[in-house]
Coordinates of C-alpha atoms in Angstrom, one line a residue:
Chain M
M1 CA 35.6 -16.2 27.4
T2 CA 37.2 -19.4 25.6
S3 CA 37.5 -22.7 27.5
H4 CA 41.3 -22.8 27.9
D5 CA 41.3 -19.4 29.7
T6 CA 39.3 -20.9 32.6
V7 CA 41.2 -21.2 35.4
D8 CA 38.3 -22.5 37.7
G9 CA 37.3 -25.9 36.4
S10 CA 33.9 -26.1 38.0
A11 CA 32.8 -22.7 36.1
A12 CA 33.9 -24.2 33.0
Q13 CA 32.0 -27.4 33.6
S14 CA 28.7 -25.4 34.6
T15 CA 29.0 -23.5 31.4
A16 CA 29.2 -26.6 29.4
V17 CA 26.2 -28.1 31.4
E18 CA 24.3 -25.0 30.5
S19 CA 25.1 -25.0 26.7
D20 CA 24.1 -28.8 26.7
S21 CA 20.9 -28.0 28.2
T22 CA 20.0 -25.1 26.0
D23 CA 20.5 -27.1 22.8
D24 CA 16.8 -28.3 22.6
V25 CA 15.3 -24.9 24.1
I26 CA 13.6 -23.1 21.3
I27 CA 12.0 -20.2 23.2
R28 CA 13.9 -18.7 25.9
F29 CA 13.0 -15.5 28.3
D30 CA 15.7 -13.9 30.2
H31 CA 14.7 -11.4 32.7
V32 CA 12.0 -9.8 30.7
S33 CA 10.1 -6.8 31.8
K34 CA 7.6 -4.7 30.0
T35 CA 5.4 -1.8 31.0
Y36 CA 2.8 -0.3 28.6
P37 CA 3.3 3.5 28.0
G38 CA 1.0 5.4 30.3
S39 CA 0.3 2.3 32.5
M40 CA 1.2 2.2 36.3
H41 CA 2.1 -1.4 36.6
E42 CA 4.5 -3.5 34.7
A43 CA 2.7 -6.1 32.5
L44 CA 5.7 -8.4 32.8
R45 CA 8.0 -8.4 35.7
D46 CA 11.3 -10.4 35.4
I47 CA 10.1 -13.4 33.4
N48 CA 12.5 -16.4 33.1
L49 CA 11.3 -19.1 30.8
K50 CA 12.7 -22.0 28.7
I51 CA 10.4 -23.7 26.3
R52 CA 12.0 -26.9 24.7
K53 CA 11.4 -28.3 21.3
G54 CA 8.5 -30.3 21.2
D55 CA 6.9 -29.1 24.5
I56 CA 3.2 -28.3 24.7
Y57 CA 3.8 -25.4 27.2
G58 CA 0.9 -24.1 29.0
I59 CA 1.0 -20.5 30.3
I60 CA -2.0 -20.0 32.8
G61 CA -3.3 -17.0 34.5
L62 CA -6.3 -14.9 35.1
S63 CA -7.3 -12.1 32.5
G64 CA -4.8 -9.3 32.9
A65 CA -2.2 -11.5 34.3
G66 CA 0.1 -10.7 31.4
K67 CA 0.0 -14.0 29.4
S68 CA -1.2 -12.5 26.2
T69 CA 1.7 -9.8 26.4
L70 CA 4.2 -12.6 27.0
V71 CA 3.0 -14.7 24.1
R72 CA 3.3 -11.6 21.8
C73 CA 6.9 -11.1 22.9
I74 CA 7.6 -14.5 21.1
N75 CA 6.9 -13.0 17.7
G76 CA 7.7 -9.8 18.4
I77 CA 4.4 -8.1 18.3
E78 CA 5.3 -6.7 21.6
R79 CA 8.5 -5.2 22.2
V80 CA 10.1 -5.9 25.7
D81 CA 11.6 -3.0 27.7
E82 CA 14.4 -5.0 29.6
G83 CA 15.6 -8.6 29.3
Q84 CA 15.9 -10.7 26.1
V85 CA 13.5 -13.0 24.3
T86 CA 15.4 -15.6 22.2
V87 CA 13.5 -17.7 19.8
A88 CA 15.2 -20.4 17.6
G89 CA 18.4 -18.8 18.2
N90 CA 17.5 -15.2 17.3
N91 CA 17.5 -12.4 19.7
I92 CA 14.1 -11.0 18.9
A93 CA 15.0 -7.4 19.9
Q94 CA 17.9 -7.4 17.2
L95 CA 16.0 -8.6 14.3
G96 CA 15.2 -6.0 11.5
R97 CA 11.7 -5.6 10.1
R98 CA 12.6 -7.9 7.2
D99 CA 14.1 -10.8 9.6
L100 CA 11.2 -10.5 12.0
R101 CA 8.7 -11.0 9.1
D102 CA 10.8 -14.1 8.1
L103 CA 10.7 -15.4 11.8
R104 CA 6.9 -14.8 12.1
R105 CA 6.4 -17.0 9.2
G106 CA 7.9 -19.7 11.1
I107 CA 5.7 -19.0 14.0
G108 CA 2.1 -19.7 13.6
M109 CA -0.6 -18.2 16.0
V110 CA -4.0 -18.9 16.6
F111 CA -6.5 -16.5 18.5
Q112 CA -9.6 -16.6 20.5
S113 CA -11.7 -15.0 18.0
F114 CA -10.2 -16.9 15.1
N115 CA -9.3 -13.6 13.2
L116 CA -10.1 -15.0 9.8
M117 CA -10.6 -12.6 6.8
P118 CA -14.3 -12.3 6.3
S119 CA -14.2 -11.7 2.8
R120 CA -12.1 -14.5 1.7
T121 CA -12.8 -18.3 1.4
V122 CA -11.3 -20.9 3.5
E123 CA -8.7 -21.4 0.7
Q124 CA -7.9 -17.8 0.2
N125 CA -7.6 -17.4 4.1
I126 CA -5.0 -20.0 4.1
A127 CA -3.3 -18.9 1.2
L128 CA -2.9 -15.3 2.6
A129 CA 0.0 -16.7 4.8
W130 CA 2.1 -17.2 1.7
P131 CA 4.2 -14.5 0.1
R132 CA 2.8 -13.7 -3.2
H133 CA 3.6 -15.7 -6.6
T134 CA 5.7 -18.1 -4.7
L135 CA 3.5 -21.0 -5.5
S136 CA 1.4 -21.7 -8.7
R137 CA -2.3 -21.8 -8.5
E138 CA -2.1 -25.7 -8.7
Q139 CA 0.6 -25.8 -6.0
R140 CA -1.3 -23.5 -3.8
H141 CA -4.3 -25.5 -4.0
A142 CA -2.9 -28.8 -3.4
R143 CA -1.0 -27.4 -0.3
V144 CA -4.4 -25.9 1.0
V145 CA -6.1 -29.3 0.6
E146 CA -3.2 -31.0 2.3
L147 CA -3.4 -28.5 5.4
L148 CA -7.2 -28.8 5.6
K149 CA -7.0 -32.9 5.7
L150 CA -4.4 -32.4 8.5
V151 CA -7.1 -30.3 10.4
E152 CA -10.0 -32.6 9.1
L153 CA -12.0 -29.8 7.3
D154 CA -11.1 -30.6 3.5
D155 CA -14.8 -30.4 2.6
K156 CA -14.9 -26.7 3.3
I157 CA -12.2 -25.3 1.1
D158 CA -14.7 -22.8 -0.6
A159 CA -16.7 -21.8 2.4
Y160 CA -16.7 -18.5 3.8
P161 CA -15.8 -17.9 7.5
A162 CA -19.3 -16.7 8.4
D163 CA -20.8 -20.2 7.0
L164 CA -18.5 -22.1 9.5
S165 CA -18.9 -23.2 13.2
G166 CA -16.6 -21.9 15.8
G167 CA -14.9 -25.1 15.9
Q168 CA -14.6 -25.2 12.1
R169 CA -13.2 -21.5 12.1
Q170 CA -10.7 -22.4 14.6
R171 CA -9.5 -25.5 12.4
V172 CA -9.2 -23.1 9.5
A173 CA -7.1 -20.7 11.6
I174 CA -5.0 -23.6 12.8
A175 CA -4.5 -24.7 9.2
R176 CA -3.6 -21.2 8.2
A177 CA -1.1 -21.1 11.1
L178 CA 0.5 -24.3 9.5
A179 CA 0.8 -23.1 6.2
N180 CA 4.5 -22.0 6.4
D181 CA 5.6 -25.4 8.3
P182 CA 6.2 -23.5 11.5
Q183 CA 8.3 -24.9 14.2
I184 CA 6.2 -23.0 16.8
L185 CA 2.4 -22.7 17.2
L186 CA 1.5 -20.0 19.7
S187 CA -2.4 -20.5 20.9
D188 CA -3.8 -17.5 22.5
E189 CA -6.9 -18.7 24.3
A190 CA -7.8 -20.6 21.0
T191 CA -10.5 -22.6 22.8
S192 CA -12.2 -20.0 25.2
A193 CA -14.9 -19.0 22.8
L194 CA -15.7 -22.8 22.1
D195 CA -18.4 -25.2 24.0
P196 CA -16.8 -27.9 26.0
L197 CA -17.1 -30.7 23.3
T198 CA -15.6 -28.6 20.6
T199 CA -12.9 -27.5 23.0
E200 CA -12.1 -31.2 23.6
S201 CA -11.7 -31.8 19.9
I202 CA -9.6 -28.8 19.2
L203 CA -7.2 -29.8 22.0
A204 CA -7.2 -33.3 20.5
L205 CA -6.1 -31.7 17.3
L206 CA -3.2 -29.5 19.0
G207 CA -2.1 -32.7 20.7
R208 CA -1.9 -34.7 17.5
L209 CA -0.1 -32.0 15.6
N210 CA 2.4 -31.8 18.3
R211 CA 2.9 -35.6 17.8
E212 CA 2.9 -35.9 14.2
L213 CA 4.8 -32.5 13.2
G214 CA 6.9 -32.5 16.3
I215 CA 5.6 -28.7 16.7
T216 CA 6.3 -26.8 19.8
I217 CA 3.1 -25.4 21.1
V218 CA 2.6 -22.6 23.6
V219 CA -0.9 -22.5 24.9
I220 CA -2.2 -19.4 26.6
T221 CA -5.2 -19.9 28.7
H222 CA -7.2 -19.3 31.9
Q223 CA -8.7 -22.6 31.8
M224 CA -6.8 -25.2 33.9
Q225 CA -8.8 -27.9 32.1
V226 CA -6.8 -27.0 28.9
V227 CA -3.3 -27.4 30.7
K228 CA -4.5 -30.6 32.2
E229 CA -5.5 -31.9 28.9
I230 CA -2.5 -31.4 26.6
C231 CA 0.3 -29.6 28.3
N232 CA 3.4 -31.2 29.6
R233 CA 4.6 -28.0 31.1
V234 CA 3.3 -25.2 32.6
A235 CA 4.0 -21.7 34.0
V236 CA 1.4 -20.0 36.1
I237 CA 1.5 -16.3 35.8
S238 CA -0.3 -13.8 38.2
N239 CA 0.4 -9.9 38.0
G240 CA 3.1 -10.0 35.3
R241 CA 5.1 -12.6 37.2
I242 CA 5.8 -16.3 37.0
V243 CA 4.6 -17.7 40.4
E244 CA 5.1 -21.4 39.5
G245 CA 6.2 -23.6 36.8
G246 CA 7.7 -26.9 35.6
D247 CA 6.3 -30.3 34.6
V248 CA 2.7 -30.3 34.8
Y249 CA 2.3 -33.3 37.1
P250 CA 3.9 -32.1 40.2
V251 CA 2.3 -28.6 39.7
F252 CA -1.0 -30.3 39.8
A253 CA -0.3 -32.9 42.4
D254 CA 1.3 -30.3 44.8
P255 CA 0.6 -26.8 44.0
Q256 CA 2.7 -24.2 45.8
S257 CA 1.1 -20.8 45.3
A258 CA -2.3 -19.7 46.1
V259 CA -3.1 -18.8 42.6
T260 CA -2.0 -22.2 41.2
R261 CA -4.0 -23.9 44.1
S262 CA -7.3 -21.9 43.2
F263 CA -6.6 -23.1 39.6
V264 CA -6.2 -26.8 40.5
D265 CA -9.0 -26.6 43.0
N266 CA -11.4 -25.3 40.5
T267 CA -10.9 -28.1 38.1
S268 CA -12.2 -30.8 40.4
N269 CA -14.7 -31.5 43.0
L270 CA -12.1 -32.2 45.6
G271 CA -11.2 -28.6 45.7
K272 CA -14.8 -27.5 46.2
A273 CA -15.3 -30.1 49.0
P274 CA -14.8 -27.8 51.9
G275 CA -17.3 -25.5 50.6
L276 CA -19.8 -28.0 49.5
L277 CA -19.5 -29.7 53.0
G278 CA -20.3 -26.4 55.1
T279 CA -23.3 -25.9 52.8
Y280 CA -24.7 -29.4 52.1
G281 CA -23.1 -31.4 54.8
S282 CA -26.0 -32.7 56.6
R283 CA -27.7 -33.4 53.2
L284 CA -24.8 -35.5 52.2
G285 CA -25.4 -37.5 55.4
V286 CA -22.5 -36.1 57.1
T287 CA -23.0 -35.8 60.9
E288 CA -20.8 -33.8 63.5
S289 CA -19.5 -36.9 65.1
Q290 CA -17.7 -38.0 61.7
T291 CA -14.3 -37.5 60.7
V292 CA -13.9 -36.2 57.2
L293 CA -10.6 -36.6 55.3
R294 CA -9.6 -35.5 51.9
L295 CA -7.0 -37.8 50.2
K296 CA -5.0 -36.9 47.2
Y297 CA -3.6 -39.7 45.4
V298 CA -0.6 -39.6 42.9
A299 CA 0.4 -41.9 40.2
Q300 CA 0.7 -45.6 41.3
S301 CA -1.7 -45.5 44.4
V302 CA -4.7 -44.6 42.4
A303 CA -4.9 -48.3 41.0
E304 CA -5.3 -49.6 44.7
P305 CA -8.7 -50.3 46.3
L306 CA -7.8 -47.8 49.1
V307 CA -11.2 -46.9 50.7
A308 CA -12.3 -50.7 50.8
Q309 CA -9.0 -51.7 52.3
L310 CA -9.6 -48.9 55.1
G311 CA -12.9 -50.3 55.8
R312 CA -11.5 -54.0 56.0
D313 CA -8.5 -53.1 58.1
Y314 CA -9.9 -50.7 60.6
N315 CA -13.4 -51.9 60.7
V316 CA -15.0 -48.3 59.7
L317 CA -17.6 -47.7 57.1
P318 CA -16.3 -45.0 55.0
N319 CA -18.8 -42.9 53.1
I320 CA -17.4 -41.5 49.7
L321 CA -18.5 -37.9 49.3
F322 CA -16.6 -36.9 46.5
A323 CA -14.3 -38.6 44.1
D324 CA -12.3 -37.4 41.0
V325 CA -9.5 -39.1 38.9
S326 CA -8.2 -37.5 35.9
V327 CA -5.1 -38.2 33.7
V328 CA -2.6 -35.5 33.6
D329 CA 0.3 -35.6 31.2
G330 CA -0.3 -39.4 30.9
A331 CA -0.4 -40.1 34.4
P332 CA -3.5 -40.6 36.7
L333 CA -4.0 -38.0 39.4
G334 CA -7.1 -37.6 41.8
G335 CA -8.5 -38.4 45.0
V336 CA -11.5 -38.8 47.3
V337 CA -13.2 -37.1 50.2
I338 CA -14.5 -39.7 52.8
A339 CA -16.5 -39.4 56.0
F340 CA -16.8 -41.9 58.7
D341 CA -17.2 -42.7 62.3
A342 CA -14.2 -43.9 64.5
E343 CA -12.3 -43.3 67.7
A344 CA -9.6 -40.7 67.8
A345 CA -6.9 -43.5 68.0
T346 CA -8.4 -45.3 64.9
V347 CA -8.3 -42.1 63.0
R348 CA -4.7 -41.5 63.9
A349 CA -3.7 -45.1 62.9
I350 CA -5.8 -44.5 59.4
V351 CA -3.9 -41.1 58.7
D352 CA -0.6 -42.6 59.5
S353 CA -1.2 -45.6 57.4
L354 CA -2.2 -43.6 54.3
K355 CA 0.6 -41.1 54.5
S356 CA 3.0 -43.8 54.8
R357 CA 1.7 -44.9 51.3
G358 CA 2.5 -41.6 49.9
I359 CA -1.1 -40.1 49.9
S360 CA -1.6 -36.6 51.0
V361 CA -4.2 -36.5 53.9
E362 CA -6.0 -33.4 54.7
T363 CA -8.5 -33.5 57.7
L364 CA -11.6 -31.5 56.6
Q365 CA -13.7 -32.3 59.8
T366 CA -13.0 -33.9 63.4
P367 CA -15.7 -35.3 65.6
Q368 CA -17.3 -32.6 67.9
G369 CA -19.3 -33.6 71.0
G370 CA -20.6 -37.0 71.8
I371 CA -22.2 -39.6 69.4
G372 CA -26.0 -39.3 69.1
R373 CA -25.9 -35.2 69.7
P374 CA -28.8 -33.9 67.4
D375 CA -27.2 -32.0 64.3
D376 CA -27.9 -28.5 63.7
A377 CA -30.7 -28.9 61.2
A378 CA -32.7 -31.1 63.6
S379 CA -32.2 -28.7 66.5
R380 CA -33.2 -25.8 64.5
R381 CA -36.4 -27.3 63.1
P382 CA -38.6 -26.5 66.1
I383 CA -37.7 -22.8 66.0
A384 CA -38.6 -22.6 62.5
Q385 CA -41.9 -24.0 63.1
E386 CA -42.7 -21.3 65.8
A387 CA -41.8 -18.7 63.5
Chain H
M1 CA -43.3 14.3 -26.1
N2 CA -46.4 16.1 -26.1
L3 CA -47.1 15.2 -22.5
F4 CA -43.6 16.4 -21.7
A5 CA -44.2 19.7 -23.5
T6 CA -47.4 20.3 -21.8
L7 CA -45.9 19.6 -18.3
F8 CA -42.6 21.3 -18.7
P9 CA -43.1 24.1 -21.4
H10 CA -40.1 26.0 -20.6
V11 CA -37.8 22.9 -20.3
A12 CA -39.2 21.6 -23.7
D13 CA -38.2 24.8 -25.1
R14 CA -34.7 24.5 -24.4
V15 CA -34.4 20.7 -24.1
D16 CA -30.8 20.6 -25.6
E17 CA -29.6 23.2 -22.9
F18 CA -31.3 20.8 -20.2
Y19 CA -29.4 17.8 -21.9
E20 CA -26.2 19.9 -21.8
C21 CA -26.7 20.7 -18.2
M22 CA -27.5 17.1 -17.2
L23 CA -24.3 16.2 -19.0
Q24 CA -22.2 18.6 -17.2
T25 CA -23.6 17.5 -13.8
L26 CA -22.5 13.8 -14.8
V27 CA -19.2 15.0 -15.8
M28 CA -18.5 17.0 -12.6
V29 CA -19.6 14.1 -10.6
G30 CA -17.5 11.6 -12.5
I31 CA -14.2 13.6 -12.6
V32 CA -14.5 15.0 -9.1
G33 CA -15.7 11.5 -7.8
I34 CA -12.7 9.5 -9.2
I35 CA -10.1 12.0 -8.3
S36 CA -11.5 12.6 -4.8
F37 CA -11.9 8.8 -4.4
V38 CA -8.3 8.2 -5.2
V39 CA -7.0 11.1 -2.9
S40 CA -9.5 10.5 0.0
L41 CA -8.7 6.9 0.2
F42 CA -5.0 7.8 0.3
L43 CA -5.7 10.2 3.0
A44 CA -8.0 7.9 5.1
V45 CA -5.1 4.9 4.9
V46 CA -2.7 7.6 5.9
L47 CA -4.9 8.7 8.8
V48 CA -5.7 5.0 9.9
T49 CA -2.2 4.0 9.8
T50 CA -0.5 7.0 11.3
A51 CA -2.8 7.1 14.1
P52 CA -1.7 6.0 17.7
H53 CA -0.8 2.3 17.6
G54 CA -1.4 2.2 13.9
L55 CA 1.1 0.4 11.5
F56 CA 2.8 3.5 10.6
A57 CA 2.0 5.3 13.9
N58 CA 3.3 8.8 13.5
R59 CA 2.0 11.8 15.6
A60 CA 3.1 14.5 13.4
V61 CA 1.6 13.2 10.0
Y62 CA -1.5 12.4 11.8
Q63 CA -2.2 15.6 13.4
V64 CA -1.4 17.7 10.2
V65 CA -3.7 15.6 8.2
D66 CA -6.5 15.3 11.0
K67 CA -6.4 19.2 11.7
T68 CA -6.4 20.0 8.1
I69 CA -9.5 18.0 7.4
N70 CA -11.4 19.5 10.4
F71 CA -10.5 22.8 9.1
C72 CA -11.9 22.4 5.6
R73 CA -14.9 20.7 7.1
S74 CA -15.8 23.6 9.1
V75 CA -16.1 26.1 6.2
P76 CA -19.5 26.1 4.5
F77 CA -19.2 24.8 0.9
I78 CA -20.4 28.0 -0.7
I79 CA -18.1 30.2 1.2
L80 CA -15.2 27.9 0.7
A81 CA -16.1 27.8 -3.0
T82 CA -16.1 31.6 -3.4
T83 CA -13.1 32.2 -1.0
I84 CA -10.8 30.0 -3.2
I85 CA -11.6 31.4 -6.6
P86 CA -8.2 33.1 -6.9
L87 CA -6.7 29.9 -6.2
T88 CA -9.2 28.1 -8.6
R89 CA -8.1 30.5 -11.4
W90 CA -4.5 29.9 -10.8
V91 CA -4.9 26.1 -10.9
M92 CA -7.5 25.7 -13.4
G93 CA -7.2 28.9 -15.5
T94 CA -10.9 29.7 -15.0
A95 CA -13.4 30.0 -12.2
I96 CA -16.5 29.2 -14.2
G97 CA -18.1 26.3 -16.0
V98 CA -17.3 22.7 -15.5
K99 CA -13.8 23.4 -15.4
G100 CA -13.8 26.2 -12.8
A101 CA -16.0 23.9 -10.8
V102 CA -14.1 20.7 -10.5
F103 CA -11.5 22.3 -8.3
P104 CA -13.6 23.6 -5.6
L105 CA -15.8 20.6 -5.6
I106 CA -12.6 18.5 -5.0
I107 CA -11.7 20.7 -2.1
G108 CA -15.1 20.6 -0.7
I109 CA -15.9 17.0 -1.1
T110 CA -12.6 15.4 0.0
P111 CA -12.4 16.1 3.7
F112 CA -16.0 14.6 3.9
F113 CA -15.2 11.6 1.7
T114 CA -11.8 11.1 3.8
R115 CA -13.7 11.0 7.0
Q116 CA -16.2 8.5 5.5
L117 CA -13.6 6.3 4.3
E118 CA -11.6 6.6 7.5
S119 CA -14.5 5.2 9.4
A120 CA -14.8 2.5 6.8
L121 CA -11.2 1.3 7.2
L122 CA -11.7 1.5 11.1
G123 CA -14.5 -0.9 10.8
V124 CA -11.8 -3.7 10.1
N125 CA -11.3 -5.6 13.4
A126 CA -8.0 -5.0 14.9
G127 CA -7.5 -8.7 15.5
L128 CA -7.3 -9.1 11.6
I129 CA -4.4 -6.9 11.6
E130 CA -2.7 -8.7 14.4
A131 CA -3.2 -12.1 12.7
A132 CA -1.9 -10.6 9.6
T133 CA 1.3 -9.2 11.3
A134 CA 1.7 -12.6 13.2
M135 CA 1.5 -14.3 9.7
G136 CA 4.6 -12.1 8.6
L137 CA 2.9 -9.8 6.1
S138 CA 4.6 -6.5 5.7
R139 CA 2.9 -3.4 6.6
I140 CA 2.1 -2.5 3.0
E141 CA 0.7 -6.0 2.3
I142 CA -1.6 -5.5 5.3
V143 CA -2.9 -2.2 3.9
W144 CA -3.9 -3.7 0.5
R145 CA -4.7 -7.1 1.7
V146 CA -6.6 -6.5 4.8
Y147 CA -7.5 -2.9 5.5
L148 CA -8.7 -2.3 1.8
R149 CA -9.7 -5.7 0.9
E150 CA -11.8 -6.3 3.9
S151 CA -13.4 -2.8 3.6
I152 CA -14.8 -3.2 0.3
P153 CA -18.5 -3.4 1.3
R154 CA -18.2 -0.3 3.8
I155 CA -16.2 1.5 1.0
A156 CA -19.1 1.0 -1.4
K157 CA -21.5 2.3 1.2
V158 CA -19.7 5.5 2.1
T159 CA -18.9 6.1 -1.7
A160 CA -22.8 6.0 -2.3
I161 CA -23.2 8.5 0.6
T162 CA -20.6 10.7 -0.6
I163 CA -21.7 10.8 -4.3
V164 CA -25.1 11.9 -3.0
N165 CA -23.5 14.5 -1.1
L166 CA -21.2 15.4 -4.2
L167 CA -24.5 15.8 -6.4
S168 CA -25.9 18.4 -4.0
L169 CA -22.4 20.4 -4.0
T170 CA -22.6 20.3 -7.8
A171 CA -25.9 22.1 -7.6
V172 CA -24.4 24.7 -5.2
I173 CA -21.7 25.3 -7.4
G174 CA -24.2 26.3 -10.1
V175 CA -25.1 29.2 -8.2
V176 CA -21.5 30.7 -8.5
G177 CA -21.3 29.9 -12.2
G178 CA -20.4 26.3 -12.2
G179 CA -22.9 25.1 -14.8
G180 CA -24.8 21.8 -14.6
L181 CA -28.5 21.2 -13.3
G182 CA -27.9 23.5 -10.3
D183 CA -27.0 26.4 -12.7
F184 CA -30.3 25.5 -14.9
A185 CA -32.4 25.2 -11.9
I186 CA -31.3 28.7 -10.4
R187 CA -31.3 30.7 -13.7
Y188 CA -34.8 29.5 -15.0
G189 CA -36.6 28.1 -11.9
F190 CA -35.5 30.5 -9.4
Q191 CA -34.9 33.7 -11.1
R192 CA -37.5 33.4 -13.9
Y193 CA -40.1 31.7 -11.7
W194 CA -40.5 28.9 -14.1
F195 CA -41.6 26.2 -11.6
D196 CA -41.5 23.4 -14.3
A197 CA -37.8 24.0 -14.6
S198 CA -37.3 23.5 -10.9
V199 CA -39.3 20.3 -10.9
A200 CA -37.7 18.8 -13.9
V201 CA -34.3 19.2 -12.3
V202 CA -35.6 17.6 -8.9
L203 CA -36.8 14.5 -10.9
V204 CA -33.4 14.2 -12.6
Y205 CA -31.8 14.5 -9.5
L206 CA -34.1 11.8 -7.9
V207 CA -33.2 9.4 -10.7
F208 CA -29.4 10.2 -10.4
I209 CA -29.6 9.4 -6.7
W210 CA -31.6 6.2 -7.1
V211 CA -28.8 4.8 -9.7
V212 CA -26.3 5.5 -7.2
E213 CA -27.9 4.0 -4.2
T214 CA -28.9 0.9 -6.5
I215 CA -25.3 0.4 -7.7
G216 CA -23.9 0.9 -4.0
K217 CA -26.4 -1.6 -2.8
A218 CA -25.6 -4.2 -5.6
I219 CA -21.9 -4.0 -4.7
I220 CA -22.4 -4.3 -1.0
Q221 CA -24.5 -7.4 -1.6
T222 CA -22.0 -9.3 -3.8
M223 CA -19.0 -8.3 -1.6
S224 CA -20.4 -8.8 1.9
R225 CA -19.6 -12.1 3.4
E226 CA -20.4 -11.2 7.0

């Protein structure tokens, strides 16, 4: 349909808006479904996804959720049953073998188990990505050195993978993935086999490559920490379906689905607060007469001395049980769990005042019985002594 | 030489024939080993790549090769060698001597060698194949640059095992007129009760096997980086 044929102006407009917004979309899934032969359930169900140039796009899910299948549809290692995957303007399903191989050279991929060739040195591993005889020995060497400098590992050019640590192996794998100057880097659980410190450094490297080379990165992970650390956009996948997605900050600040909430809760103490409170409440100094609130901050309010203000304005003594602040996609996100003694009216006033400032408030415990009633531990003690 | 003549009187009497038989065994192992290595490696690559989820997954080809190998392996070698004598005559022009032994030896050892090489190639981590695919390597490139290259130490290992097996098959073929040390041991050691002839053959076999295993180990050690 050409534009002058269009009778309905609004339809033409919406088409134009659509094409404008797809200009910087580099990877696109439209109603993609896939079932493995012989399998009872669908690995992917009606996946719709738009990944823009320059994104670090997180795809998070539990193992078996379908995220590895999803990422393999991008470079055509997995074929889809229904729908369409478009990468840099190419419909993957329509590419012949040769075109698909050309496309793959423009998409680097790193794996949880590194997948370096054990019989080859670091240099040979990286050079494996280049078609034979396209570069002279000197050119090849110079390019390998350049790539290794980029991943900060240029002193290991003649080492074999077996001689390297996990973090070093992943750096070599990243250098290999970058060998053909790809537009896209796929990271399939690249940090899952690494210790926390090494994970940090690899994530920092991916972030730097994204900024310096403008490369689009798709990060598959089951660790919310990874998404929190480097991603600007995220899709949460569960049972082959995308249950939630979008910019990372809103997803973290206000998770909608149960799966997302469990991921978010697992990354901070705040999420664990109710459980810890039930088990260790008395040891934390919380009595039944106290009110316990969980406050979640967003952006600007983190900077305010909230808890101290409450103490001053309402004449209460808040006890901070847990506190956690982290920086997500460049903006701070966090909260505290506080316990205090106050009349019901004061509690209501405090909650209203906090809510008016855009802070999400959850009541984890309301006062039960009168002040001075012995807590559970105290009342149980004599019985324990009898036994 | 005196000590040799004392210990192995009957061998010393016909030392030229003994050397001739040694040479025949080496020639048989050499020719059969090289031809069978090439054929078996090709068949092993066919098996590994046409298997389900393989690079060239093809059920029909896989089933035919797989079942043929199983069939050949289930026939004891001496029965196989005697059964195919008409075929041997037709292909080689004779069924006796080194020339007549080569054909049945190839038929006898190739299925075993193929299975050994198949397991060597299957030792390549599937992740390496996936990484090579993701890099944009063609399937043929993956066969050469990943499957074969990464399997060299395991290929050396199974080749040493197979040559040791082949040595024992060359002795068996001696029984049905194939020549070589097996023929020597049967004619003089077994049929004429010359014990020293048998012992001399055993010692030569020990040396052969020691050499094969030493070379195999050396290759594994220099090539293995894991």
